[in-house]
């Protein structure tokens, strides 16, 4: 079945290795447990009560404290790296990311990607690969579903390219699609004091901006421990010997690390936003390196009721993370140009009790 | 119930926000599990058999290996930070800290503080806030109880101050109050060899001094991971961007980190001191920064039998931690002045099998 | 039973403290759980499916995902350090290391060593101590068995030495002795895609060399967290204050850290080598320090069937780790001299599904 004379290391896939409609089953299945949750806690410091306390979560209607949504995202995403983006030139974006089922410690996660679009670049050196990736638990039910597109090198510039196909992707997840990973919540059991804020869904309005105040400095050991925890093998995060000769002269921090830091910082102002229900899109505007201090602010882009649910409402947020720049004045863009301190521009939906 | 036009981030409490007798229920409840215990192990390296081995602990009479006493302390303490000490100028002290119940992995901890004293400073810019803080598990039973006082800034110097009230606090916890968190121990099941030392309660005497020999260097990643694990939000530990302009020019390490290091180091000489029963008082004499190497020595201040118990006895210890200075000559004070290498002066009770 | 006037800190054993045939029961028993596994995952990033997924492992015949073999090794090894090698001048080697039973999260590990050889050095300042160390779980069954020899200082040069005795040790573990820690595997349930490679036992041949491609840079926080997790107390890893005056001017990384990194890197090319069955011998050729980037390559020294088993076969591997040097050209020795970049030369057996 396999060629014993072939090199046994995987070089990753190049642009011409992908086929439209191809299904890629990713290695390695991973049981994610309370140890992973503890390490995630130590690395990012989130304080949302639902993910912190079995008792609090059970009181609301969860089986126990679920894993942090972003930990689930990072573990699923990590699985796709060896097959999708080992030869990526750039991570261009993701969209239509929906959390579909609460994931509890002990769940075993797998990931499968489908190639949904391919478009060679005009220079013929690379092309854009669009995938839809899904994470599943051991029951085979999906826990996460998202679209992503990356620019991937060609192995051979002369290789023929398939006809261009670019999938349509929504600008934002519809409110009706939110909440599958959130069981019906007993709002009376939701204790604002224990959760850390009196502000619920009805207290927020579109256009409101919140400075999350605090900053967290990142160390090399931290981002590498996190990224290995997710079994993400992107080389640029781990190998100082190679990167010292690379584009930045140093290890680049996994973009998801900034997302998790921004989410943890957002507790200060959004303490009752207990669940990330969807990610509409995200852009890693600038690289983050060890030694940088991450700050964040958020704008409420919209508020939405969930059809058929009176327990929770959704806030569509833009959370902007910066490095080495506090955010009391909400730095973002000057015209089309991002403020040079901005590293992350994330558009997502969170749920709050009503 | 809440004001939607108010800023939604918490500025923390200022001196004039506290009222005598006020009860403060702290966020965030937290289920502390074996993952937290593993991370605590990796960060400090304690070797006490009771906390390391389910089998050893069960043999003595515990349900299983309890969580490290100091991990419990740090988690409860961390909860109080956003409400009590976010605007603290200085942590002045703590006293009468008693461990009241063994805490096992899976316990969910809450914390409540009562304001027991208030005294404005003569400069009217700040005042001293005295609290009694208690940690509870999900049964509502207390697991930890301690007094603490901090100097807190006033928001408005002109704000009126309440009449001064300073609570009385014991210099040391009475032996009769020790041991609530230690079940009856089967001394014959306590295996000195596995525990790492032949020396039990009867082998120690007041006045005895022990150099703990080893030193441990602290890294930025380590103290930040630890402090986030406890959900302690004190900003000075995390934000190099702000601290580069601050008093020290760098991040200050959480004082509890030095306590945990000193406790771990104290295994060498006190291996059978398997339980911290109470903390009488502690002083963080000088700041600790990353790159510093922590050493420690202990003096037995007193030995005490526990009324009604023949299984264990108590040693009252002074453990002194230093930075970048080994302790074979027991550095402490020169007159009233601490040796410049001393960072921690901790007075506490430990239990040992008899 | 103990002398209250004796210093209560342990100075470790010196050469003249060991007796041929002596049995040393080591402190501290340790329950190793899923939290430890998560931290190991974060520190090294292994991707072998059997240790990553309860579901995958159960499908093959394991009770659940076992702990990483090297985590078991490090925990057992760590226990021996305070008694065997605290006064070691040099770790000379290990041999005949066999993994005897799958170890699952929740197991409590103990260690016992027997002194199997003693030979004073001609300078009379030190001698070589040979031990056979065994790790046991709470049932009393052995999980690990290995021979090790270290050069240990004498406390007193004039102390008499026993007659020299050097134990015979095999150059390699026999195939018939492999596999005790691997239950019968259902090869049809072993999913190559999830495991990350199509190459099974039959696809490898003696003499084949594999560059594992990737490199991982090590940070001080990482190796100290790992080594404390194992309760390994060797001082040279932790104390920058002392080591700044020492042989290297800095902390030395535990040799086992390089082994774990090399094993994790070896996934790329050896993804189905799901179990380390034995270690024939290993040499830490050069020291590793924080900031160094570890690379690795492997040579298949031999392939072997296991008597009576048709489910798995064994590869005898030499894995060579380097620092700050990629391995596409398989750096090893120039004559008798190791390439200056080589830090580890490890000879071991792994199992693969047939």
PDB file of N, CA and C in Angstrom, chain C residues 61-127:
ATOM      1  N   UNK C  61      -6.904  -1.811  21.787  1.00  0.00           N
ATOM      2  CA  UNK C  61      -6.802  -2.808  22.849  1.00  0.00           C
ATOM      3  C   UNK C  61      -6.266  -2.264  24.165  1.00  0.00           C
ATOM      4  N   UNK C  62      -5.887  -0.995  24.179  1.00  0.00           N
ATOM      5  CA  UNK C  62      -5.503  -0.364  25.439  1.00  0.00           C
ATOM      6  C   UNK C  62      -6.761  -0.041  26.256  1.00  0.00           C
ATOM      7  N   UNK C  63      -6.604   0.124  27.545  1.00  0.00           N
ATOM      8  CA  UNK C  63      -7.737   0.531  28.385  1.00  0.00           C
ATOM      9  C   UNK C  63      -8.146   1.970  28.077  1.00  0.00           C
ATOM     10  N   UNK C  64      -7.174   2.770  27.748  1.00  0.00           N
ATOM     11  CA  UNK C  64      -7.383   4.154  27.328  1.00  0.00           C
ATOM     12  C   UNK C  64      -6.021   4.635  26.841  1.00  0.00           C
ATOM     13  N   UNK C  65      -5.886   5.922  26.535  1.00  0.00           N
ATOM     14  CA  UNK C  65      -4.578   6.413  26.096  1.00  0.00           C
ATOM     15  C   UNK C  65      -3.583   6.268  27.246  1.00  0.00           C
ATOM     16  N   UNK C  66      -2.501   5.543  27.029  1.00  0.00           N
ATOM     17  CA  UNK C  66      -1.495   5.423  28.087  1.00  0.00           C
ATOM     18  C   UNK C  66      -0.671   6.700  28.180  1.00  0.00           C
ATOM     19  N   UNK C  67      -0.002   6.857  29.303  1.00  0.00           N
ATOM     20  CA  UNK C  67       0.947   7.968  29.419  1.00  0.00           C
ATOM     21  C   UNK C  67       2.100   7.744  28.453  1.00  0.00           C
ATOM     22  N   UNK C  68       2.686   8.817  27.999  1.00  0.00           N
ATOM     23  CA  UNK C  68       3.869   8.729  27.150  1.00  0.00           C
ATOM     24  C   UNK C  68       4.949   7.918  27.874  1.00  0.00           C
ATOM     25  N   UNK C  69       5.561   6.997  27.153  1.00  0.00           N
ATOM     26  CA  UNK C  69       6.580   6.152  27.773  1.00  0.00           C
ATOM     27  C   UNK C  69       7.682   6.974  28.423  1.00  0.00           C
ATOM     28  N   UNK C  70       8.068   8.044  27.770  1.00  0.00           N
ATOM     29  CA  UNK C  70       9.185   8.823  28.310  1.00  0.00           C
ATOM     30  C   UNK C  70       8.766   9.618  29.545  1.00  0.00           C
ATOM     31  N   UNK C  71       7.501   9.986  29.645  1.00  0.00           N
ATOM     32  CA  UNK C  71       7.029  10.620  30.881  1.00  0.00           C
ATOM     33  C   UNK C  71       7.186   9.638  32.041  1.00  0.00           C
ATOM     34  N   UNK C  72       6.825   8.392  31.795  1.00  0.00           N
ATOM     35  CA  UNK C  72       7.013   7.357  32.826  1.00  0.00           C
ATOM     36  C   UNK C  72       8.498   7.238  33.178  1.00  0.00           C
ATOM     37  N   UNK C  73       9.322   7.189  32.157  1.00  0.00           N
ATOM     38  CA  UNK C  73      10.767   7.096  32.413  1.00  0.00           C
ATOM     39  C   UNK C  73      11.252   8.269  33.257  1.00  0.00           C
ATOM     40  N   UNK C  74      10.875   9.473  32.874  1.00  0.00           N
ATOM     41  CA  UNK C  74      11.384  10.653  33.580  1.00  0.00           C
ATOM     42  C   UNK C  74      10.909  10.684  35.036  1.00  0.00           C
ATOM     43  N   UNK C  75       9.667  10.269  35.269  1.00  0.00           N
ATOM     44  CA  UNK C  75       9.150  10.291  36.648  1.00  0.00           C
ATOM     45  C   UNK C  75       9.906   9.277  37.507  1.00  0.00           C
ATOM     46  N   UNK C  76      10.113   8.087  36.963  1.00  0.00           N
ATOM     47  CA  UNK C  76      10.850   7.078  37.731  1.00  0.00           C
ATOM     48  C   UNK C  76      12.303   7.526  37.926  1.00  0.00           C
ATOM     49  N   UNK C  77      12.908   7.982  36.871  1.00  0.00           N
ATOM     50  CA  UNK C  77      14.298   8.443  36.945  1.00  0.00           C
ATOM     51  C   UNK C  77      14.433   9.571  37.975  1.00  0.00           C
ATOM     52  N   UNK C  78      13.479  10.494  37.951  1.00  0.00           N
ATOM     53  CA  UNK C  78      13.534  11.633  38.877  1.00  0.00           C
ATOM     54  C   UNK C  78      13.613  11.191  40.325  1.00  0.00           C
ATOM     55  N   UNK C  79      12.895  10.124  40.651  1.00  0.00           N
ATOM     56  CA  UNK C  79      12.895   9.650  42.037  1.00  0.00           C
ATOM     57  C   UNK C  79      14.262   9.168  42.485  1.00  0.00           C
ATOM     58  N   UNK C  80      15.046   8.669  41.538  1.00  0.00           N
ATOM     59  CA  UNK C  80      16.332   8.094  41.925  1.00  0.00           C
ATOM     60  C   UNK C  80      17.402   9.154  42.158  1.00  0.00           C
ATOM     61  N   UNK C  81      17.164  10.351  41.642  1.00  0.00           N
ATOM     62  CA  UNK C  81      18.213  11.369  41.672  1.00  0.00           C
ATOM     63  C   UNK C  81      18.686  11.708  43.092  1.00  0.00           C
ATOM     64  N   UNK C  82      17.774  11.983  44.047  1.00  0.00           N
ATOM     65  CA  UNK C  82      18.265  12.389  45.368  1.00  0.00           C
ATOM     66  C   UNK C  82      19.151  11.336  46.032  1.00  0.00           C
ATOM     67  N   UNK C  83      18.915  10.060  45.731  1.00  0.00           N
ATOM     68  CA  UNK C  83      19.682   9.006  46.384  1.00  0.00           C
ATOM     69  C   UNK C  83      20.900   8.567  45.584  1.00  0.00           C
ATOM     70  N   UNK C  84      20.794   8.610  44.264  1.00  0.00           N
ATOM     71  CA  UNK C  84      21.849   8.030  43.431  1.00  0.00           C
ATOM     72  C   UNK C  84      22.815   9.084  42.905  1.00  0.00           C
ATOM     73  N   UNK C  85      22.290  10.182  42.406  1.00  0.00           N
ATOM     74  CA  UNK C  85      23.160  11.024  41.587  1.00  0.00           C
ATOM     75  C   UNK C  85      23.255  12.473  42.049  1.00  0.00           C
ATOM     76  N   UNK C  86      22.873  12.735  43.308  1.00  0.00           N
ATOM     77  CA  UNK C  86      22.974  14.125  43.755  1.00  0.00           C
ATOM     78  C   UNK C  86      24.439  14.571  43.797  1.00  0.00           C
ATOM     79  N   UNK C  87      25.334  13.634  44.042  1.00  0.00           N
ATOM     80  CA  UNK C  87      26.761  13.955  44.084  1.00  0.00           C
ATOM     81  C   UNK C  87      27.501  13.377  42.887  1.00  0.00           C
ATOM     82  N   UNK C  88      26.773  13.221  41.811  1.00  0.00           N
ATOM     83  CA  UNK C  88      27.373  12.645  40.613  1.00  0.00           C
ATOM     84  C   UNK C  88      28.287  13.662  39.949  1.00  0.00           C
ATOM     85  N   UNK C  89      29.416  13.176  39.501  1.00  0.00           N
ATOM     86  CA  UNK C  89      30.308  13.979  38.667  1.00  0.00           C
ATOM     87  C   UNK C  89      29.857  13.876  37.221  1.00  0.00           C
ATOM     88  N   UNK C  90      29.359  12.698  36.859  1.00  0.00           N
ATOM     89  CA  UNK C  90      28.953  12.481  35.476  1.00  0.00           C
ATOM     90  C   UNK C  90      27.962  11.333  35.402  1.00  0.00           C
ATOM     91  N   UNK C  91      26.978  11.479  34.536  1.00  0.00           N
ATOM     92  CA  UNK C  91      26.079  10.386  34.186  1.00  0.00           C
ATOM     93  C   UNK C  91      26.748   9.614  33.077  1.00  0.00           C
ATOM     94  N   UNK C  92      27.153   8.388  33.320  1.00  0.00           N
ATOM     95  CA  UNK C  92      27.963   7.693  32.336  1.00  0.00           C
ATOM     96  C   UNK C  92      27.136   6.920  31.320  1.00  0.00           C
ATOM     97  N   UNK C  93      26.020   6.398  31.752  1.00  0.00           N
ATOM     98  CA  UNK C  93      25.240   5.669  30.761  1.00  0.00           C
ATOM     99  C   UNK C  93      24.057   4.972  31.372  1.00  0.00           C
ATOM    100  N   UNK C  94      23.200   4.438  30.488  1.00  0.00           N
ATOM    101  CA  UNK C  94      22.147   3.548  30.932  1.00  0.00           C
ATOM    102  C   UNK C  94      21.986   2.476  29.868  1.00  0.00           C
ATOM    103  N   UNK C  95      21.367   1.379  30.284  1.00  0.00           N
ATOM    104  CA  UNK C  95      21.251   0.223  29.400  1.00  0.00           C
ATOM    105  C   UNK C  95      20.111  -0.646  29.868  1.00  0.00           C
ATOM    106  N   UNK C  96      19.724  -1.545  28.987  1.00  0.00           N
ATOM    107  CA  UNK C  96      18.768  -2.594  29.334  1.00  0.00           C
ATOM    108  C   UNK C  96      17.495  -2.002  29.950  1.00  0.00           C
ATOM    109  N   UNK C  97      17.034  -0.922  29.360  1.00  0.00           N
ATOM    110  CA  UNK C  97      15.828  -0.255  29.870  1.00  0.00           C
ATOM    111  C   UNK C  97      14.611  -0.817  29.163  1.00  0.00           C
ATOM    112  N   UNK C  98      13.721  -1.408  29.924  1.00  0.00           N
ATOM    113  CA  UNK C  98      12.543  -2.046  29.345  1.00  0.00           C
ATOM    114  C   UNK C  98      11.262  -1.505  29.976  1.00  0.00           C
ATOM    115  N   UNK C  99      10.304  -1.212  29.128  1.00  0.00           N
ATOM    116  CA  UNK C  99       8.978  -0.777  29.581  1.00  0.00           C
ATOM    117  C   UNK C  99       8.119  -2.024  29.715  1.00  0.00           C
ATOM    118  N   UNK C 100       7.530  -2.222  30.869  1.00  0.00           N
ATOM    119  CA  UNK C 100       6.984  -3.534  31.223  1.00  0.00           C
ATOM    120  C   UNK C 100       5.469  -3.587  31.319  1.00  0.00           C
ATOM    121  N   UNK C 101       4.835  -2.441  31.345  1.00  0.00           N
ATOM    122  CA  UNK C 101       3.384  -2.449  31.561  1.00  0.00           C
ATOM    123  C   UNK C 101       2.858  -1.100  31.101  1.00  0.00           C
ATOM    124  N   UNK C 102       1.710  -1.072  30.422  1.00  0.00           N
ATOM    125  CA  UNK C 102       1.180   0.252  30.072  1.00  0.00           C
ATOM    126  C   UNK C 102       0.842   1.020  31.347  1.00  0.00           C
ATOM    127  N   UNK C 103       1.147   2.279  31.358  1.00  0.00           N
ATOM    128  CA  UNK C 103       0.860   3.119  32.531  1.00  0.00           C
ATOM    129  C   UNK C 103      -0.201   4.128  32.122  1.00  0.00           C
ATOM    130  N   UNK C 104      -1.301   4.098  32.841  1.00  0.00           N
ATOM    131  CA  UNK C 104      -2.425   4.971  32.518  1.00  0.00           C
ATOM    132  C   UNK C 104      -2.500   6.126  33.505  1.00  0.00           C
ATOM    133  N   UNK C 105      -3.103   7.232  33.079  1.00  0.00           N
ATOM    134  CA  UNK C 105      -3.305   8.336  34.017  1.00  0.00           C
ATOM    135  C   UNK C 105      -3.995   7.839  35.284  1.00  0.00           C
ATOM    136  N   UNK C 106      -3.495   8.273  36.410  1.00  0.00           N
ATOM    137  CA  UNK C 106      -4.016   7.820  37.690  1.00  0.00           C
ATOM    138  C   UNK C 106      -3.111   6.816  38.378  1.00  0.00           C
ATOM    139  N   UNK C 107      -2.135   6.297  37.641  1.00  0.00           N
ATOM    140  CA  UNK C 107      -1.191   5.351  38.249  1.00  0.00           C
ATOM    141  C   UNK C 107      -0.298   6.072  39.251  1.00  0.00           C
ATOM    142  N   UNK C 108       0.020   5.390  40.319  1.00  0.00           N
ATOM    143  CA  UNK C 108       0.957   5.927  41.313  1.00  0.00           C
ATOM    144  C   UNK C 108       2.273   5.175  41.185  1.00  0.00           C
ATOM    145  N   UNK C 109       3.332   5.913  40.926  1.00  0.00           N
ATOM    146  CA  UNK C 109       4.629   5.301  40.640  1.00  0.00           C
ATOM    147  C   UNK C 109       5.590   5.426  41.822  1.00  0.00           C
ATOM    148  N   UNK C 110       6.256   4.326  42.117  1.00  0.00           N
ATOM    149  CA  UNK C 110       7.347   4.280  43.086  1.00  0.00           C
ATOM    150  C   UNK C 110       8.597   3.825  42.373  1.00  0.00           C
ATOM    151  N   UNK C 111       9.738   3.971  43.028  1.00  0.00           N
ATOM    152  CA  UNK C 111      10.980   3.484  42.426  1.00  0.00           C
ATOM    153  C   UNK C 111      11.881   2.879  43.493  1.00  0.00           C
ATOM    154  N   UNK C 112      12.541   1.816  43.090  1.00  0.00           N
ATOM    155  CA  UNK C 112      13.508   1.130  43.947  1.00  0.00           C
ATOM    156  C   UNK C 112      14.754   0.876  43.112  1.00  0.00           C
ATOM    157  N   UNK C 113      15.926   1.120  43.711  1.00  0.00           N
ATOM    158  CA  UNK C 113      17.173   0.815  43.010  1.00  0.00           C
ATOM    159  C   UNK C 113      17.985  -0.199  43.805  1.00  0.00           C
ATOM    160  N   UNK C 114      18.700  -1.024  43.072  1.00  0.00           N
ATOM    161  CA  UNK C 114      19.631  -1.959  43.700  1.00  0.00           C
ATOM    162  C   UNK C 114      21.031  -1.646  43.187  1.00  0.00           C
ATOM    163  N   UNK C 115      21.980  -1.612  44.100  1.00  0.00           N
ATOM    164  CA  UNK C 115      23.365  -1.360  43.702  1.00  0.00           C
ATOM    165  C   UNK C 115      23.929  -2.662  43.151  1.00  0.00           C
ATOM    166  N   UNK C 116      24.287  -2.648  41.864  1.00  0.00           N
ATOM    167  CA  UNK C 116      24.717  -3.882  41.196  1.00  0.00           C
ATOM    168  C   UNK C 116      26.213  -3.881  40.885  1.00  0.00           C
ATOM    169  N   UNK C 117      26.857  -2.755  41.140  1.00  0.00           N
ATOM    170  CA  UNK C 117      28.294  -2.717  40.889  1.00  0.00           C
ATOM    171  C   UNK C 117      28.912  -1.482  41.525  1.00  0.00           C
ATOM    172  N   UNK C 118      30.176  -1.597  41.860  1.00  0.00           N
ATOM    173  CA  UNK C 118      30.913  -0.470  42.452  1.00  0.00           C
ATOM    174  C   UNK C 118      32.359  -0.599  41.988  1.00  0.00           C
ATOM    175  N   UNK C 119      32.947   0.494  41.561  1.00  0.00           N
ATOM    176  CA  UNK C 119      34.366   0.450  41.185  1.00  0.00           C
ATOM    177  C   UNK C 119      34.986   1.805  41.462  1.00  0.00           C
ATOM    178  N   UNK C 120      35.889   1.820  42.379  1.00  0.00           N
ATOM    179  CA  UNK C 120      36.537   3.085  42.707  1.00  0.00           C
ATOM    180  C   UNK C 120      37.432   3.519  41.545  1.00  0.00           C
ATOM    181  N   UNK C 121      37.522   4.809  41.316  1.00  0.00           N
ATOM    182  CA  UNK C 121      38.448   5.293  40.299  1.00  0.00           C
ATOM    183  C   UNK C 121      39.868   5.297  40.850  1.00  0.00           C
ATOM    184  N   UNK C 122      40.830   5.236  39.953  1.00  0.00           N
ATOM    185  CA  UNK C 122      42.220   5.114  40.398  1.00  0.00           C
ATOM    186  C   UNK C 122      42.676   6.353  41.166  1.00  0.00           C
ATOM    187  N   UNK C 123      42.040   7.502  40.907  1.00  0.00           N
ATOM    188  CA  UNK C 123      42.434   8.700  41.658  1.00  0.00           C
ATOM    189  C   UNK C 123      41.876   8.718  43.084  1.00  0.00           C
ATOM    190  N   UNK C 124      41.031   7.762  43.392  1.00  0.00           N
ATOM    191  CA  UNK C 124      40.407   7.573  44.708  1.00  0.00           C
ATOM    192  C   UNK C 124      39.495   8.736  45.125  1.00  0.00           C
ATOM    193  N   UNK C 125      39.268   9.652  44.217  1.00  0.00           N
ATOM    194  CA  UNK C 125      38.372  10.770  44.544  1.00  0.00           C
ATOM    195  C   UNK C 125      36.913  10.453  44.239  1.00  0.00           C
ATOM    196  N   UNK C 126      36.705   9.447  43.460  1.00  0.00           N
ATOM    197  CA  UNK C 126      35.343   9.133  43.039  1.00  0.00           C
ATOM    198  C   UNK C 126      35.292   7.673  42.634  1.00  0.00           C
ATOM    199  N   UNK C 127      34.101   7.248  42.312  1.00  0.00           N
ATOM    200  CA  UNK C 127      33.951   5.873  41.868  1.00  0.00           C
ATOM    201  C   UNK C 127      32.698   5.756  41.033  1.00  0.00           C
TER     202      UNK C 127
END
